[in-house]
PDB file of C-alpha atoms in Angstrom:
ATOM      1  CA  UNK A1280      31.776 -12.988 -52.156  1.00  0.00           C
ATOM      2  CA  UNK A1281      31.121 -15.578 -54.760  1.00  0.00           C
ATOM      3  CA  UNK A1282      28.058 -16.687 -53.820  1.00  0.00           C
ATOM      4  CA  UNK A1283      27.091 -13.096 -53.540  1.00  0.00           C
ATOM      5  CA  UNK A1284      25.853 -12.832 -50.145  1.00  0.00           C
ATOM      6  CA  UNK A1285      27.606 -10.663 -48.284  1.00  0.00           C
ATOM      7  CA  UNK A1286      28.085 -10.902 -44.616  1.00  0.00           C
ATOM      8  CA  UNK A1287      29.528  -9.057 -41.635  1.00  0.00           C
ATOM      9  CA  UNK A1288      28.103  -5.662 -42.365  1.00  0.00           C
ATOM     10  CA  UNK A1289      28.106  -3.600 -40.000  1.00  0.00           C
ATOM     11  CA  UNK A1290      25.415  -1.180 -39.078  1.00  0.00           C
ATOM     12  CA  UNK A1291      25.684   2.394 -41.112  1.00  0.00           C
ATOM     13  CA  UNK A1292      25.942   3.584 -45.002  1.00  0.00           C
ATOM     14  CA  UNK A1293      27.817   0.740 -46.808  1.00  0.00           C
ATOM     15  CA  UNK A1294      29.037   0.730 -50.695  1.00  0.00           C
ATOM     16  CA  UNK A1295      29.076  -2.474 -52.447  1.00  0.00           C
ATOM     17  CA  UNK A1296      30.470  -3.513 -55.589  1.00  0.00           C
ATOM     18  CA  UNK A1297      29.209  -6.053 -57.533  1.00  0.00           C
ATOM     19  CA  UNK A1298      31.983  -7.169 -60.451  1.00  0.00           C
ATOM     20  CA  UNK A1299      32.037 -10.328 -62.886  1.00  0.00           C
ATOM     21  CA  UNK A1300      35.366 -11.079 -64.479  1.00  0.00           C
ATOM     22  CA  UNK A1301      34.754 -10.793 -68.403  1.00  0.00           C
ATOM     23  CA  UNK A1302      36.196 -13.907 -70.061  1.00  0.00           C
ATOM     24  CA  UNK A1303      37.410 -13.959 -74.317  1.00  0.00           C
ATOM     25  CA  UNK A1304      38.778 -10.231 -74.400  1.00  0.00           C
ATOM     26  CA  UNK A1305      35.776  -8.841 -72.768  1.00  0.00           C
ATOM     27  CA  UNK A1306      35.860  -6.556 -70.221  1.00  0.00           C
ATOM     28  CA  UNK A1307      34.519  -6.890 -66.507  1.00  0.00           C
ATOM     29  CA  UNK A1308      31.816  -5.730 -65.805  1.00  0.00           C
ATOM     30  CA  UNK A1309      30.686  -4.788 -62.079  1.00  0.00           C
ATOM     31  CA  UNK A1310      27.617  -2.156 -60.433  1.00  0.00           C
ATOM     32  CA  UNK A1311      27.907  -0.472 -57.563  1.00  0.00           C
ATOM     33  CA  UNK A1312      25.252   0.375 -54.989  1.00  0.00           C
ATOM     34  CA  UNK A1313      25.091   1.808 -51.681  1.00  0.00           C
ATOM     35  CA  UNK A1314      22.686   0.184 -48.611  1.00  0.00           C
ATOM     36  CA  UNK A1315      21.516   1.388 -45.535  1.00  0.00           C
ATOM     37  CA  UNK A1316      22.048  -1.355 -42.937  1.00  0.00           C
ATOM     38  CA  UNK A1317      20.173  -0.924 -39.868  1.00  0.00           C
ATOM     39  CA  UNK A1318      21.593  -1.174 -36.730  1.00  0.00           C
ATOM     40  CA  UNK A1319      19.303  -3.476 -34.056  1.00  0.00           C
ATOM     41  CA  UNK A1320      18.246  -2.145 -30.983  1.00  0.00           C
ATOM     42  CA  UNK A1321      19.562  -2.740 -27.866  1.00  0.00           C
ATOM     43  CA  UNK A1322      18.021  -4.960 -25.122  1.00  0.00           C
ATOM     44  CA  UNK A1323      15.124  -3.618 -23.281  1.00  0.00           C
ATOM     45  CA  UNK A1324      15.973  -2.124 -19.796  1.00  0.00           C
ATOM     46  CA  UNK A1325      13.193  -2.215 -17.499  1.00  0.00           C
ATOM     47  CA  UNK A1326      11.929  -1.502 -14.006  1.00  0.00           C
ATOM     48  CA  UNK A1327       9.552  -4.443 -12.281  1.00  0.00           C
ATOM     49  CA  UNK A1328       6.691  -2.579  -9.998  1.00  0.00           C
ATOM     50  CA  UNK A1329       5.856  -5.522  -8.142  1.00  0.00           C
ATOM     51  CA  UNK A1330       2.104  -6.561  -6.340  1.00  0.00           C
ATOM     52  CA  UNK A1331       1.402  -5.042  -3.053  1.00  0.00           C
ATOM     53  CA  UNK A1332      -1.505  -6.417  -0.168  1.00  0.00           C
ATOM     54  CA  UNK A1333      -3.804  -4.130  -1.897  1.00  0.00           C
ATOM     55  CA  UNK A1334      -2.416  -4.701  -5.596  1.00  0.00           C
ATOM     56  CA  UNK A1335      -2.290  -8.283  -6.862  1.00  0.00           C
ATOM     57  CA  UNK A1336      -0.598  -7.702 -10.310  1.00  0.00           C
ATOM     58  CA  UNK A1337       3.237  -6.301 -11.343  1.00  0.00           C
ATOM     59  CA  UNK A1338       3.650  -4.253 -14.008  1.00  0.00           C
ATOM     60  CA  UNK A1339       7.023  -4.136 -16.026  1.00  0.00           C
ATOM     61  CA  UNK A1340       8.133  -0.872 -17.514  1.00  0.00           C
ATOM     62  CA  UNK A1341      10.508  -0.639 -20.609  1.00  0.00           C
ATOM     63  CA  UNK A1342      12.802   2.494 -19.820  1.00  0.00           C
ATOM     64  CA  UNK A1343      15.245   1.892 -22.601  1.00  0.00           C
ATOM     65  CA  UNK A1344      15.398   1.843 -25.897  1.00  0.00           C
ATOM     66  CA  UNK A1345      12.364   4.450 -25.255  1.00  0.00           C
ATOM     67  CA  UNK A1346      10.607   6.658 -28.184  1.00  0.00           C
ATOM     68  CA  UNK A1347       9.176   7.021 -31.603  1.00  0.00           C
ATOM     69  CA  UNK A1348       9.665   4.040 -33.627  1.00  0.00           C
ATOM     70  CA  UNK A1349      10.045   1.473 -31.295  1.00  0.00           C
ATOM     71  CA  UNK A1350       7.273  -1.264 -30.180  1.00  0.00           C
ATOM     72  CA  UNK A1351       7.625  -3.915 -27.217  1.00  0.00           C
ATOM     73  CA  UNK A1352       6.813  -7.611 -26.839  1.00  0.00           C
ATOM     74  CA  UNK A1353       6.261  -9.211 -23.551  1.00  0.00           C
ATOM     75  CA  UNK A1354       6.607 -13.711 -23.765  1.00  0.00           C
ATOM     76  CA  UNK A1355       6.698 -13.237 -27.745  1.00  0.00           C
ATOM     77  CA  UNK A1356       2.995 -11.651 -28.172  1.00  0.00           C
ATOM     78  CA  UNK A1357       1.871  -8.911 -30.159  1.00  0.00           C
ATOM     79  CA  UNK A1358       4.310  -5.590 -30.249  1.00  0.00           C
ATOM     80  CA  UNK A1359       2.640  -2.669 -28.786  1.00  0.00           C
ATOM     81  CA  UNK A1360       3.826   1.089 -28.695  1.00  0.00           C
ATOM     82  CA  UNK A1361       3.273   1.275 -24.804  1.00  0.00           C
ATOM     83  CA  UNK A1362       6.483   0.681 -22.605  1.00  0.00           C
ATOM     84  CA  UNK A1363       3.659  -0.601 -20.115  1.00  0.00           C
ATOM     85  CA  UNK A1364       3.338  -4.148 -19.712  1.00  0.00           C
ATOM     86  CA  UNK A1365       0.281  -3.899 -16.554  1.00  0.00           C
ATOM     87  CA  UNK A1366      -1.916  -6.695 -14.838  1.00  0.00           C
ATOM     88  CA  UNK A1367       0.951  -9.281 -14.697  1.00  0.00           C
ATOM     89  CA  UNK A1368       0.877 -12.350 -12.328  1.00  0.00           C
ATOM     90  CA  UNK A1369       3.708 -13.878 -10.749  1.00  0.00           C
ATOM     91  CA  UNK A1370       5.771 -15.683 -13.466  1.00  0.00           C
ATOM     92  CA  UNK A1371       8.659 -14.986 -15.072  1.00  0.00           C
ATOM     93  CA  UNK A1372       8.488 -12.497 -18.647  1.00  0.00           C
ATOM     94  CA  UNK A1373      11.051 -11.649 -21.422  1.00  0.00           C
ATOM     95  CA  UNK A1374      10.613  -8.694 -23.086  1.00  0.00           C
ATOM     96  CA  UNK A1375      12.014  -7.901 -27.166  1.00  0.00           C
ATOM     97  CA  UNK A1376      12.188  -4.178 -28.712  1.00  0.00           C
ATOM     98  CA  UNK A1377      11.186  -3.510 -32.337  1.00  0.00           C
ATOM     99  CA  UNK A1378      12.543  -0.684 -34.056  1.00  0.00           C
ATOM    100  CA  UNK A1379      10.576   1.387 -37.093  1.00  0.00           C
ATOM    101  CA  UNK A1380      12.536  -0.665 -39.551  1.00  0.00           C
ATOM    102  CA  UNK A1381      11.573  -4.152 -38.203  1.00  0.00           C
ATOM    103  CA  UNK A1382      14.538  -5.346 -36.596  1.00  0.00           C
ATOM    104  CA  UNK A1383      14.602  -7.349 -33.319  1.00  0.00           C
ATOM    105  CA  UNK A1384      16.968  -6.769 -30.393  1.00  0.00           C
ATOM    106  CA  UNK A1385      18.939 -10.034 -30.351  1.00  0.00           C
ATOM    107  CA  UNK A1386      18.517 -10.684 -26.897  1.00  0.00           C
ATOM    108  CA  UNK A1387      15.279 -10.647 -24.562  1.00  0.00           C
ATOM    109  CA  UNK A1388      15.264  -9.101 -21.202  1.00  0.00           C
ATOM    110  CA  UNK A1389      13.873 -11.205 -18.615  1.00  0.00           C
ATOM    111  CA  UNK A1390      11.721  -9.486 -15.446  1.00  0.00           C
ATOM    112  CA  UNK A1391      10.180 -11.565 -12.666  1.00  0.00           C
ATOM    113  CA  UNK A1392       6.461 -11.091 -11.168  1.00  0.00           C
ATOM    114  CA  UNK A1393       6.534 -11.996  -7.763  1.00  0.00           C
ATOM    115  CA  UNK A1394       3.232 -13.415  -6.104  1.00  0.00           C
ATOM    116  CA  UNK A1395       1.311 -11.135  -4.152  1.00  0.00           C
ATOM    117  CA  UNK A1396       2.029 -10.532  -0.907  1.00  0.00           C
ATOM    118  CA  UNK A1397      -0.335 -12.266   1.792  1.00  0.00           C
ATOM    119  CA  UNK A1398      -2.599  -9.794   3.873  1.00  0.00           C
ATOM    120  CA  UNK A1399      -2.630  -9.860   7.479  1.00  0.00           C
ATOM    121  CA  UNK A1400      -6.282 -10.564   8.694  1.00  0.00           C
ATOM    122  CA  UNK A1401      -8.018  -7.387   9.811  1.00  0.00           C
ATOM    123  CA  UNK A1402      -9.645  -7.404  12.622  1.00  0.00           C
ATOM    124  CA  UNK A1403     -13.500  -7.914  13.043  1.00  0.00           C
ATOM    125  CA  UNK A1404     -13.969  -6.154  16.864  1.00  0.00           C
ATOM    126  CA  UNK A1405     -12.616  -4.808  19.281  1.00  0.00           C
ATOM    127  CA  UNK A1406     -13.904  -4.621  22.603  1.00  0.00           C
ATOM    128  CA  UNK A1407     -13.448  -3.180  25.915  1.00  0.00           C
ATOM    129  CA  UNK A1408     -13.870  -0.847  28.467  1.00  0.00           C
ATOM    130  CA  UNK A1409     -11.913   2.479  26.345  1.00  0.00           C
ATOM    131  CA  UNK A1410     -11.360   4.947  29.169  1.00  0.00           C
ATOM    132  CA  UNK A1411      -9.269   3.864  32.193  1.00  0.00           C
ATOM    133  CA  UNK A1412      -7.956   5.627  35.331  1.00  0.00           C
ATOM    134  CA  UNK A1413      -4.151   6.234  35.785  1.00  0.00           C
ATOM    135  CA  UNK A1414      -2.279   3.463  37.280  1.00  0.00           C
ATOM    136  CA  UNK A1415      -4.849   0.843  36.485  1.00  0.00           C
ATOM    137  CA  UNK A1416      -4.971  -2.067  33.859  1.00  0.00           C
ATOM    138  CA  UNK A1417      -7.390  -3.168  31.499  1.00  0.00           C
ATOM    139  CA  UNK A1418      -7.279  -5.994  29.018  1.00  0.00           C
ATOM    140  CA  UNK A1419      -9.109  -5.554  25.131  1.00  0.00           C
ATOM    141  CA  UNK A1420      -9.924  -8.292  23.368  1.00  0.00           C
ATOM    142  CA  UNK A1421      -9.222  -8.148  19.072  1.00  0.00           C
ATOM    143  CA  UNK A1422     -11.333 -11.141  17.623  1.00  0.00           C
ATOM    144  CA  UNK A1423     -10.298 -12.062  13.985  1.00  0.00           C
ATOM    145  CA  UNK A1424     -11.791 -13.745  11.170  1.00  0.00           C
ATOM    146  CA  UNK A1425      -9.550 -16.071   9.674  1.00  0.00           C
ATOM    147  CA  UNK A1426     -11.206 -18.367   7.412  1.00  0.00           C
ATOM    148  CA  UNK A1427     -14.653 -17.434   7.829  1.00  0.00           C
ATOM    149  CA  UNK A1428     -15.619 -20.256   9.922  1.00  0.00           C
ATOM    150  CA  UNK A1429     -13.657 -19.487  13.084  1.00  0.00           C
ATOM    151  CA  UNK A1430     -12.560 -16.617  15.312  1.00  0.00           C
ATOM    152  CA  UNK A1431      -9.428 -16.151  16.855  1.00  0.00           C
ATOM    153  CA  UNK A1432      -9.290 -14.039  20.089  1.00  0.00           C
ATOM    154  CA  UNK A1433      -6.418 -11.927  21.289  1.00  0.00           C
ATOM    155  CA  UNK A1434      -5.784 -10.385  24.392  1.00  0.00           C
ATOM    156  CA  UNK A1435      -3.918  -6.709  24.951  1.00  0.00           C
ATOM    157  CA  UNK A1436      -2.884  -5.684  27.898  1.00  0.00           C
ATOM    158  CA  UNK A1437      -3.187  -1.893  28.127  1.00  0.00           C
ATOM    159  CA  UNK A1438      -0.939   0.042  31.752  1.00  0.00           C
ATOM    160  CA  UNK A1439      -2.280   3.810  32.081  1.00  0.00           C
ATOM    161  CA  UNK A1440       1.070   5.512  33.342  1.00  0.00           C
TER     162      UNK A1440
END
């Protein structure tokens, strides 16, 4: 290159030569060097552990590139060691790799949080006569809080064979 900047290296051991054509009978003159070019890592690949009733964060988990020497960023924050990204709420999150030399996968991943599921209300009583002979019928009745200022009634219809 004239300008000498040389691009479209590609990752591995490279030698370069460096020459400057000598002008009124001198000789060129040119160096020679040989550079390491790192290779960048690959995209993250991850698994999405979404919330649950009783959980109401997602956690994302890198699961390649893995091991020594590379960190993880999660929405362009702070790169951590940990392939644990925990205590997420629904949203949508891109994820970068690091490796030990400082390079940048060129592409995020993106992973989506969903929102936590909605629990079903648990019952508050139930009541009703719990023994019955065979062949009757007795009805129970489930009350449930809902909102904290009402009950909702329900009743179950229970046929001893």
């Amino acid at each position: 290159s004239s300008t000498g900047v040389v691009t479209g290296v590609a990752a591995g051991t490279v030698t370069l030569t460096y020459a400057v054509a000598g002008s009124g009978g001198c000789s060129n003159a040119s160096a020679t060097t040989t550079i390491t070019v790192q290779a960048l890592p690959t995209a993250a690949a991850m698994t999405v552990t979404q919330p649950t009733c009783t959980s109401p964060t997602g956690t994302i988990t890198v699961t390649s590139p893995t091991g020594a020497g590379y960190s993880y960023s999660i929405n362009n924050g702070t790169y951590q060691s940990s392939t644990i990204f925990s205590g997420l709420t629904a949203g949508t999150y891109s994820v970068r790799v690091k490796n030990a030399a400082g390079c940048t996968s060129v592409n995020a991943t993106s992973a989506t949080v969903n929102a936590q599921p909605t629990t079903p209300a648990t019952p508050a009583s139930i009541t009703g006569n719990t023994t019955i002979n065979s062949g009757s019928t007795q009805t129970i009745q489930n009350s449930f809080n809902n909102t904290g200022d009402s009950t909702w009634f329900s009743g179950v219809l229970v046929r001893a064979a």
